[in-house]
Amino acid sequence: ALSAEDLDTELLKVASASETFTIDVEGFLSLLRNHAINENDALQQFISLSTDGVEITSEDCRSGLLNLLQHRLQTNWPEQTNERVFDVVMRDAHLTIGMEQWITFCKQMGRIARFARHLQL
């Protein structure tokens, strides 16, 4: 997620990529996609879950994603909803999850949570 100070900078970056200095739908969606969560928070959580700093188990990944949902994204979904969302987000997961895949999962979870909040689900 972007702070209010960083939002202006990111909007300028997206607009400056256009010849007309505008933000098109693709640029706006890219901005939303890339800043669904605070990556520093996700990295810190990964490090706290990992025993070696390189990977985590899929079980630890699920519990970490739950923590992200409840504490950072402030959701309070029923357990069944959480499990279904985890299944979707982690559909390509193996027994262990690397840091890059963890960040991808966190971003997807952030987008889902924010979209659900927008739809008032």
PDB file of C-alpha atoms in Angstrom:
ATOM      1  CA  ALA A   1       0.000   0.000   0.000  1.00  0.00           C
ATOM      2  CA  LEU A   2       1.166   3.496  -0.733  1.00  0.00           C
ATOM      3  CA  SER A   3       1.338   6.316   1.750  1.00  0.00           C
ATOM      4  CA  ALA A   4      -0.239   9.618   0.776  1.00  0.00           C
ATOM      5  CA  GLU A   5       3.236  11.077   0.203  1.00  0.00           C
ATOM      6  CA  ASP A   6       4.287   8.243  -2.100  1.00  0.00           C
ATOM      7  CA  LEU A   7       1.052   8.260  -4.083  1.00  0.00           C
ATOM      8  CA  ASP A   8       1.850  11.515  -5.869  1.00  0.00           C
ATOM      9  CA  THR A   9       5.283  10.230  -6.846  1.00  0.00           C
ATOM     10  CA  GLU A  10       3.887   6.965  -8.196  1.00  0.00           C
ATOM     11  CA  LEU A  11       1.126   8.769 -10.115  1.00  0.00           C
ATOM     12  CA  LEU A  12       3.758  11.005 -11.702  1.00  0.00           C
ATOM     13  CA  LYS A  13       5.826   7.961 -12.676  1.00  0.00           C
ATOM     14  CA  VAL A  14       2.824   6.349 -14.372  1.00  0.00           C
ATOM     15  CA  ALA A  15       1.805   9.578 -16.120  1.00  0.00           C
ATOM     16  CA  SER A  16       5.351  10.303 -17.310  1.00  0.00           C
ATOM     17  CA  ALA A  17       5.430   6.951 -19.118  1.00  0.00           C
ATOM     18  CA  SER A  18       2.725   8.305 -21.435  1.00  0.00           C
ATOM     19  CA  GLU A  19       3.397  10.718 -24.301  1.00  0.00           C
ATOM     20  CA  THR A  20       0.335  12.737 -23.268  1.00  0.00           C
ATOM     21  CA  PHE A  21       1.301  12.736 -19.557  1.00  0.00           C
ATOM     22  CA  THR A  22      -1.938  10.999 -18.613  1.00  0.00           C
ATOM     23  CA  ILE A  23      -2.804   7.870 -16.689  1.00  0.00           C
ATOM     24  CA  ASP A  24      -4.644   5.325 -18.782  1.00  0.00           C
ATOM     25  CA  VAL A  25      -6.601   2.359 -17.439  1.00  0.00           C
ATOM     26  CA  GLU A  26      -3.663  -0.004 -17.917  1.00  0.00           C
ATOM     27  CA  GLY A  27      -1.342   2.294 -15.989  1.00  0.00           C
ATOM     28  CA  PHE A  28      -3.859   2.752 -13.202  1.00  0.00           C
ATOM     29  CA  LEU A  29      -4.415  -0.998 -12.891  1.00  0.00           C
ATOM     30  CA  SER A  30      -0.668  -1.559 -12.848  1.00  0.00           C
ATOM     31  CA  LEU A  31      -0.376   0.929 -10.005  1.00  0.00           C
ATOM     32  CA  LEU A  32      -3.068  -0.913  -8.043  1.00  0.00           C
ATOM     33  CA  ARG A  33      -1.474  -4.281  -8.783  1.00  0.00           C
ATOM     34  CA  ASN A  34       2.003  -3.265  -7.736  1.00  0.00           C
ATOM     35  CA  HIS A  35       1.041  -1.478  -4.525  1.00  0.00           C
ATOM     36  CA  ALA A  36      -1.662  -3.663  -3.006  1.00  0.00           C
ATOM     37  CA  ILE A  37       0.397  -4.128   0.160  1.00  0.00           C
ATOM     38  CA  ASN A  38       3.425  -2.631   1.832  1.00  0.00           C
ATOM     39  CA  GLU A  39       6.298  -4.843   0.642  1.00  0.00           C
ATOM     40  CA  ASN A  40       8.413  -4.024   3.693  1.00  0.00           C
ATOM     41  CA  ASP A  41       5.691  -5.420   5.960  1.00  0.00           C
ATOM     42  CA  ALA A  42       5.476  -8.550   3.798  1.00  0.00           C
ATOM     43  CA  LEU A  43       9.270  -8.996   3.841  1.00  0.00           C
ATOM     44  CA  GLN A  44       9.443  -8.585   7.611  1.00  0.00           C
ATOM     45  CA  GLN A  45       6.693 -11.129   8.048  1.00  0.00           C
ATOM     46  CA  PHE A  46       8.466 -13.572   5.723  1.00  0.00           C
ATOM     47  CA  ILE A  47      11.673 -13.253   7.733  1.00  0.00           C
ATOM     48  CA  SER A  48       9.789 -13.846  10.980  1.00  0.00           C
ATOM     49  CA  LEU A  49       8.146 -16.975   9.521  1.00  0.00           C
ATOM     50  CA  SER A  50      11.326 -18.375   7.978  1.00  0.00           C
ATOM     51  CA  THR A  51      13.915 -20.394   9.860  1.00  0.00           C
ATOM     52  CA  ASP A  52      16.601 -19.851   7.216  1.00  0.00           C
ATOM     53  CA  GLY A  53      15.564 -16.570   5.560  1.00  0.00           C
ATOM     54  CA  VAL A  54      15.158 -18.356   2.220  1.00  0.00           C
ATOM     55  CA  GLU A  55      11.868 -20.235   2.344  1.00  0.00           C
ATOM     56  CA  ILE A  56       8.864 -21.120   4.486  1.00  0.00           C
ATOM     57  CA  THR A  57       6.565 -24.124   4.580  1.00  0.00           C
ATOM     58  CA  SER A  58       3.195 -23.906   2.866  1.00  0.00           C
ATOM     59  CA  GLU A  59       1.569 -24.291   6.291  1.00  0.00           C
ATOM     60  CA  ASP A  60       3.510 -21.291   7.621  1.00  0.00           C
ATOM     61  CA  CYS A  61       2.567 -19.424   4.453  1.00  0.00           C
ATOM     62  CA  ARG A  62      -1.137 -19.946   5.137  1.00  0.00           C
ATOM     63  CA  SER A  63      -0.818 -18.794   8.734  1.00  0.00           C
ATOM     64  CA  GLY A  64       1.226 -15.793   7.604  1.00  0.00           C
ATOM     65  CA  LEU A  65      -1.392 -14.870   5.017  1.00  0.00           C
ATOM     66  CA  LEU A  66      -4.075 -15.118   7.707  1.00  0.00           C
ATOM     67  CA  ASN A  67      -2.047 -12.768   9.882  1.00  0.00           C
ATOM     68  CA  LEU A  68      -1.691 -10.380   6.939  1.00  0.00           C
ATOM     69  CA  LEU A  69      -5.445 -10.480   6.303  1.00  0.00           C
ATOM     70  CA  GLN A  70      -6.468  -9.891   9.867  1.00  0.00           C
ATOM     71  CA  HIS A  71      -3.844  -7.419  11.079  1.00  0.00           C
ATOM     72  CA  ARG A  72      -2.564  -5.481   8.061  1.00  0.00           C
ATOM     73  CA  LEU A  73      -5.626  -5.613   5.800  1.00  0.00           C
ATOM     74  CA  GLN A  74      -8.081  -5.602   8.712  1.00  0.00           C
ATOM     75  CA  THR A  75     -10.439  -8.258   7.422  1.00  0.00           C
ATOM     76  CA  ASN A  76     -12.660 -10.434   9.539  1.00  0.00           C
ATOM     77  CA  TRP A  77     -13.835 -13.101   7.130  1.00  0.00           C
ATOM     78  CA  PRO A  78     -15.323 -16.439   8.125  1.00  0.00           C
ATOM     79  CA  GLU A  79     -12.774 -19.277   8.237  1.00  0.00           C
ATOM     80  CA  GLN A  80     -14.325 -20.913   5.162  1.00  0.00           C
ATOM     81  CA  THR A  81     -13.843 -17.718   3.134  1.00  0.00           C
ATOM     82  CA  ASN A  82     -10.229 -17.427   4.289  1.00  0.00           C
ATOM     83  CA  GLU A  83      -9.550 -21.017   3.254  1.00  0.00           C
ATOM     84  CA  ARG A  84     -11.092 -20.534  -0.198  1.00  0.00           C
ATOM     85  CA  VAL A  85      -9.058 -17.365  -0.781  1.00  0.00           C
ATOM     86  CA  PHE A  86      -5.868 -19.116   0.380  1.00  0.00           C
ATOM     87  CA  ASP A  87      -6.596 -21.983  -2.003  1.00  0.00           C
ATOM     88  CA  VAL A  88      -6.900 -19.542  -4.907  1.00  0.00           C
ATOM     89  CA  VAL A  89      -3.857 -17.467  -3.999  1.00  0.00           C
ATOM     90  CA  MET A  90      -1.691 -20.528  -3.288  1.00  0.00           C
ATOM     91  CA  ARG A  91      -2.852 -22.634  -6.228  1.00  0.00           C
ATOM     92  CA  ASP A  92       0.714 -22.842  -7.608  1.00  0.00           C
ATOM     93  CA  ALA A  93       2.394 -23.392  -4.237  1.00  0.00           C
ATOM     94  CA  HIS A  94       4.700 -26.295  -3.479  1.00  0.00           C
ATOM     95  CA  LEU A  95       5.664 -27.639  -0.060  1.00  0.00           C
ATOM     96  CA  THR A  96       8.001 -24.697   0.470  1.00  0.00           C
ATOM     97  CA  ILE A  97       7.552 -21.060  -0.560  1.00  0.00           C
ATOM     98  CA  GLY A  98      10.400 -18.708  -1.477  1.00  0.00           C
ATOM     99  CA  MET A  99      10.447 -15.006  -0.692  1.00  0.00           C
ATOM    100  CA  GLU A 100       9.499 -13.938  -4.225  1.00  0.00           C
ATOM    101  CA  GLN A 101       6.485 -16.258  -4.292  1.00  0.00           C
ATOM    102  CA  TRP A 102       5.503 -15.074  -0.793  1.00  0.00           C
ATOM    103  CA  ILE A 103       5.487 -11.449  -1.995  1.00  0.00           C
ATOM    104  CA  THR A 104       3.349 -12.472  -4.990  1.00  0.00           C
ATOM    105  CA  PHE A 105       0.886 -14.223  -2.671  1.00  0.00           C
ATOM    106  CA  CYS A 106       0.743 -11.185  -0.375  1.00  0.00           C
ATOM    107  CA  LYS A 107       0.051  -8.842  -3.294  1.00  0.00           C
ATOM    108  CA  GLN A 108      -2.734 -11.100  -4.569  1.00  0.00           C
ATOM    109  CA  MET A 109      -4.197 -11.320  -1.070  1.00  0.00           C
ATOM    110  CA  GLY A 110      -4.035  -7.542  -0.742  1.00  0.00           C
ATOM    111  CA  ARG A 111      -5.855  -7.017  -4.032  1.00  0.00           C
ATOM    112  CA  ILE A 112      -8.561  -9.535  -3.093  1.00  0.00           C
ATOM    113  CA  ALA A 113      -9.064  -7.982   0.343  1.00  0.00           C
ATOM    114  CA  ARG A 114      -9.237  -4.439  -0.996  1.00  0.00           C
ATOM    115  CA  PHE A 115     -11.616  -5.444  -3.785  1.00  0.00           C
ATOM    116  CA  ALA A 116     -13.867  -7.281  -1.312  1.00  0.00           C
ATOM    117  CA  ARG A 117     -13.874  -4.218   0.945  1.00  0.00           C
ATOM    118  CA  HIS A 118     -14.757  -2.013  -2.046  1.00  0.00           C
ATOM    119  CA  LEU A 119     -17.667  -4.326  -2.878  1.00  0.00           C
ATOM    120  CA  GLN A 120     -18.629  -4.378   0.810  1.00  0.00           C
ATOM    121  CA  LEU A 121     -18.444  -8.161   0.994  1.00  0.00           C
TER     122      LEU A 121
END
